[in-house]
Amino acid sequence: MQAATAQRELWLRQYHPGPDDGPVLVCFPHAGGSATAFRPLSADLSAHTAVRCVQYPGRQDRYTEAPATRLGALADAVSAVLAAETGRPLVLYGHSMGALVAYETALRLQERHPGAAPVGLVVSGAQAPGVPRTDCVHRRDDDGVIEEIRKLNGTAPELLADPDVRAMILPAVRGDYEALESYRFRPEAPRLDCPVSVLIGTEDTQTTQDGALRWQEITAAGFGLRSFPGGHFFTESHRPQVAAALTDDIRSFTSETEIRSFR
């Protein structure tokens, strides 16, 4: 019991109390991101949903740990923690790289811990797992990695210009990109039994509509796609709308109502 509690505290952060029963939303951050990225969203949803935010190693209070450089290792660890959280419906939500970690976590729960399999998966700002990836950001020099972060407009430029901030964030960012770019989709993997909802930004250069539509290939249940104004981090610039979409999806998942397409 103590070991399970220690692992839960290592990997999951809870910023607001939330209800004591009902669904639990587990949020997976983007490359270079941390659990605190979801703190505002947690506040938006906490009246009706308990929100848990995944903390990857190598950042914030886990700064002294080596970043994971394989996406499967992250999914292995988080799925083991979530498997011990029985009795409440789980909905997984991941943004960008977090979408793939959430998918692989959902797959592991379904295959290895069916009693804890999620009732739904929501992803945003991400191509489907089966879309080939050819980037090698993690092999660039420090300036090249920083330039990639700058292009996504998710970090204040003055922070990226600060040498101390750069030195602090670069190991985790580089490790995350290596995990993302070394990831290989398994076409033979079973389809998820839960529905999948996809959210994309209309100006996101990292995610095409065709690439987002391919998420329906990994589910045997319902599928929905919704577009929002904004770029890769539309989830921040249009957070109230994203929170409303998540609320709708969580209600749909937990009422066992199949998602309709929102194209």
mmCIF file of N, CA, C and O in Angstrom, residues 190-229:
data_model
loop_
_atom_site.group_PDB
_atom_site.id
_atom_site.type_symbol
_atom_site.label_atom_id
_atom_site.label_comp_id
_atom_site.label_asym_id
_atom_site.label_seq_id
_atom_site.Cartn_x
_atom_site.Cartn_y
_atom_site.Cartn_z
ATOM 1 N N PRO A 190 -4.351 -3.983 -30.539
ATOM 2 C CA PRO A 190 -5.816 -3.972 -30.584
ATOM 3 C C PRO A 190 -6.354 -2.549 -30.547
ATOM 4 O O PRO A 190 -5.714 -1.636 -30.024
ATOM 5 N N ARG A 191 -7.523 -2.376 -31.123
ATOM 6 C CA ARG A 191 -8.166 -1.062 -31.047
ATOM 7 C C ARG A 191 -8.674 -0.824 -29.629
ATOM 8 O O ARG A 191 -9.014 -1.771 -28.910
ATOM 9 N N LEU A 192 -8.731 0.426 -29.258
ATOM 10 C CA LEU A 192 -9.290 0.762 -27.954
ATOM 11 C C LEU A 192 -10.781 0.467 -27.927
ATOM 12 O O LEU A 192 -11.489 0.676 -28.926
ATOM 13 N N ASP A 193 -11.250 0.005 -26.789
ATOM 14 C CA ASP A 193 -12.680 -0.250 -26.622
ATOM 15 C C ASP A 193 -13.446 1.013 -26.257
ATOM 16 O O ASP A 193 -14.681 1.004 -26.269
ATOM 17 N N CYS A 194 -12.730 2.079 -25.917
ATOM 18 C CA CYS A 194 -13.388 3.324 -25.510
ATOM 19 C C CYS A 194 -13.428 4.313 -26.669
ATOM 20 O O CYS A 194 -12.623 4.229 -27.602
ATOM 21 N N PRO A 195 -14.353 5.265 -26.633
ATOM 22 C CA PRO A 195 -14.411 6.295 -27.676
ATOM 23 C C PRO A 195 -13.245 7.268 -27.568
ATOM 24 O O PRO A 195 -12.624 7.421 -26.510
ATOM 25 N N VAL A 196 -12.956 7.933 -28.682
ATOM 26 C CA VAL A 196 -11.864 8.901 -28.770
ATOM 27 C C VAL A 196 -12.402 10.227 -29.285
ATOM 28 O O VAL A 196 -13.131 10.264 -30.284
ATOM 29 N N SER A 197 -12.050 11.300 -28.596
ATOM 30 C CA SER A 197 -12.426 12.648 -29.016
ATOM 31 C C SER A 197 -11.153 13.425 -29.327
ATOM 32 O O SER A 197 -10.208 13.418 -28.540
ATOM 33 N N VAL A 198 -11.118 14.098 -30.478
ATOM 34 C CA VAL A 198 -9.935 14.813 -30.936
ATOM 35 C C VAL A 198 -10.247 16.304 -31.042
ATOM 36 O O VAL A 198 -11.274 16.692 -31.625
ATOM 37 N N LEU A 199 -9.358 17.132 -30.496
ATOM 38 C CA LEU A 199 -9.486 18.581 -30.548
ATOM 39 C C LEU A 199 -8.270 19.137 -31.287
ATOM 40 O O LEU A 199 -7.136 18.774 -30.978
ATOM 41 N N ILE A 200 -8.504 20.020 -32.267
ATOM 42 C CA ILE A 200 -7.382 20.593 -33.018
ATOM 43 C C ILE A 200 -7.566 22.097 -33.157
ATOM 44 O O ILE A 200 -8.685 22.616 -33.085
ATOM 45 N N GLY A 201 -6.441 22.806 -33.368
ATOM 46 C CA GLY A 201 -6.458 24.235 -33.640
ATOM 47 C C GLY A 201 -6.413 24.479 -35.137
ATOM 48 O O GLY A 201 -5.637 23.830 -35.858
ATOM 49 N N THR A 202 -7.221 25.401 -35.618
ATOM 50 C CA THR A 202 -7.308 25.639 -37.064
ATOM 51 C C THR A 202 -6.010 26.196 -37.647
ATOM 52 O O THR A 202 -5.769 26.086 -38.846
ATOM 53 N N GLU A 203 -5.151 26.786 -36.804
ATOM 54 C CA GLU A 203 -3.891 27.363 -37.279
ATOM 55 C C GLU A 203 -2.681 26.585 -36.767
ATOM 56 O O GLU A 203 -1.557 27.089 -36.812
ATOM 57 N N ASP A 204 -2.890 25.378 -36.314
ATOM 58 C CA ASP A 204 -1.804 24.553 -35.788
ATOM 59 C C ASP A 204 -1.034 23.928 -36.940
ATOM 60 O O ASP A 204 -1.557 23.059 -37.647
ATOM 61 N N THR A 205 0.209 24.350 -37.127
ATOM 62 C CA THR A 205 1.013 23.819 -38.223
ATOM 63 C C THR A 205 1.536 22.414 -37.934
ATOM 64 O O THR A 205 2.065 21.754 -38.824
ATOM 65 N N GLN A 206 1.402 21.958 -36.693
ATOM 66 C CA GLN A 206 1.888 20.635 -36.317
ATOM 67 C C GLN A 206 0.857 19.538 -36.524
ATOM 68 O O GLN A 206 1.195 18.356 -36.502
ATOM 69 N N THR A 207 -0.417 19.929 -36.700
ATOM 70 C CA THR A 207 -1.495 18.941 -36.751
ATOM 71 C C THR A 207 -2.422 19.244 -37.920
ATOM 72 O O THR A 207 -3.082 20.286 -37.944
ATOM 73 N N THR A 208 -2.484 18.346 -38.888
ATOM 74 C CA THR A 208 -3.403 18.508 -40.005
ATOM 75 C C THR A 208 -4.733 17.827 -39.682
ATOM 76 O O THR A 208 -4.791 16.932 -38.828
ATOM 77 N N GLN A 209 -5.781 18.244 -40.380
ATOM 78 C CA GLN A 209 -7.073 17.596 -40.145
ATOM 79 C C GLN A 209 -7.023 16.136 -40.567
ATOM 80 O O GLN A 209 -7.593 15.274 -39.884
ATOM 81 N N ASP A 210 -6.342 15.852 -41.677
ATOM 82 C CA ASP A 210 -6.229 14.454 -42.113
ATOM 83 C C ASP A 210 -5.494 13.616 -41.071
ATOM 84 O O ASP A 210 -5.889 12.479 -40.777
ATOM 85 N N GLY A 211 -4.419 14.184 -40.513
ATOM 86 C CA GLY A 211 -3.677 13.460 -39.479
ATOM 87 C C GLY A 211 -4.499 13.254 -38.227
ATOM 88 O O GLY A 211 -4.395 12.216 -37.565
ATOM 89 N N ALA A 212 -5.337 14.246 -37.894
ATOM 90 C CA ALA A 212 -6.194 14.126 -36.712
ATOM 91 C C ALA A 212 -7.305 13.108 -36.942
ATOM 92 O O ALA A 212 -7.662 12.348 -36.035
ATOM 93 N N LEU A 213 -7.844 13.081 -38.159
ATOM 94 C CA LEU A 213 -8.918 12.135 -38.458
ATOM 95 C C LEU A 213 -8.453 10.683 -38.330
ATOM 96 O O LEU A 213 -9.260 9.789 -38.058
ATOM 97 N N ARG A 214 -7.177 10.445 -38.489
ATOM 98 C CA ARG A 214 -6.675 9.072 -38.421
ATOM 99 C C ARG A 214 -6.714 8.492 -37.012
ATOM 100 O O ARG A 214 -6.492 7.285 -36.837
ATOM 101 N N TRP A 215 -7.022 9.334 -36.002
ATOM 102 C CA TRP A 215 -7.221 8.778 -34.658
ATOM 103 C C TRP A 215 -8.371 7.780 -34.631
ATOM 104 O O TRP A 215 -8.409 6.894 -33.767
ATOM 105 N N GLN A 216 -9.310 7.896 -35.564
ATOM 106 C CA GLN A 216 -10.426 6.954 -35.545
ATOM 107 C C GLN A 216 -9.978 5.532 -35.889
ATOM 108 O O GLN A 216 -10.689 4.566 -35.626
ATOM 109 N N GLU A 217 -8.755 5.378 -36.412
ATOM 110 C CA GLU A 217 -8.227 4.052 -36.734
ATOM 111 C C GLU A 217 -7.898 3.242 -35.481
ATOM 112 O O GLU A 217 -7.782 2.013 -35.565
ATOM 113 N N ILE A 218 -7.724 3.932 -34.336
ATOM 114 C CA ILE A 218 -7.252 3.202 -33.148
ATOM 115 C C ILE A 218 -8.390 2.903 -32.164
ATOM 116 O O ILE A 218 -8.128 2.400 -31.074
ATOM 117 N N THR A 219 -9.629 3.179 -32.540
ATOM 118 C CA THR A 219 -10.744 2.884 -31.648
ATOM 119 C C THR A 219 -11.807 2.045 -32.339
ATOM 120 O O THR A 219 -12.072 2.216 -33.535
ATOM 121 N N ALA A 220 -12.400 1.140 -31.572
ATOM 122 C CA ALA A 220 -13.526 0.352 -32.053
ATOM 123 C C ALA A 220 -14.837 0.949 -31.575
ATOM 124 O O ALA A 220 -15.907 0.395 -31.823
ATOM 125 N N ALA A 221 -14.755 2.093 -30.887
ATOM 126 C CA ALA A 221 -15.950 2.741 -30.348
ATOM 127 C C ALA A 221 -16.181 4.066 -31.077
ATOM 128 O O ALA A 221 -15.794 4.228 -32.225
ATOM 129 N N GLY A 222 -16.792 5.033 -30.402
ATOM 130 C CA GLY A 222 -17.134 6.287 -31.045
ATOM 131 C C GLY A 222 -15.933 7.172 -31.316
ATOM 132 O O GLY A 222 -14.852 6.999 -30.730
ATOM 133 N N PHE A 223 -16.131 8.149 -32.187
ATOM 134 C CA PHE A 223 -15.064 9.070 -32.562
ATOM 135 C C PHE A 223 -15.661 10.447 -32.819
ATOM 136 O O PHE A 223 -16.732 10.569 -33.408
ATOM 137 N N GLY A 224 -14.963 11.494 -32.348
ATOM 138 C CA GLY A 224 -15.395 12.858 -32.603
ATOM 139 C C GLY A 224 -14.213 13.761 -32.866
ATOM 140 O O GLY A 224 -13.129 13.557 -32.315
ATOM 141 N N LEU A 225 -14.394 14.754 -33.731
ATOM 142 C CA LEU A 225 -13.349 15.730 -34.032
ATOM 143 C C LEU A 225 -13.942 17.123 -33.958
ATOM 144 O O LEU A 225 -14.975 17.396 -34.572
ATOM 145 N N ARG A 226 -13.287 18.004 -33.179
ATOM 146 C CA ARG A 226 -13.720 19.391 -33.074
ATOM 147 C C ARG A 226 -12.547 20.327 -33.319
ATOM 148 O O ARG A 226 -11.425 20.045 -32.876
ATOM 149 N N SER A 227 -12.818 21.436 -34.007
ATOM 150 C CA SER A 227 -11.791 22.433 -34.310
ATOM 151 C C SER A 227 -12.034 23.703 -33.511
ATOM 152 O O SER A 227 -13.182 24.099 -33.285
ATOM 153 N N PHE A 228 -10.927 24.346 -33.113
ATOM 154 C CA PHE A 228 -10.971 25.597 -32.356
ATOM 155 C C PHE A 228 -10.045 26.604 -33.022
ATOM 156 O O PHE A 228 -9.035 26.223 -33.614
ATOM 157 N N PRO A 229 -10.342 27.882 -32.918
ATOM 158 C CA PRO A 229 -9.402 28.883 -33.443
ATOM 159 C C PRO A 229 -8.083 28.795 -32.685
ATOM 160 O O PRO A 229 -8.050 28.461 -31.496
#
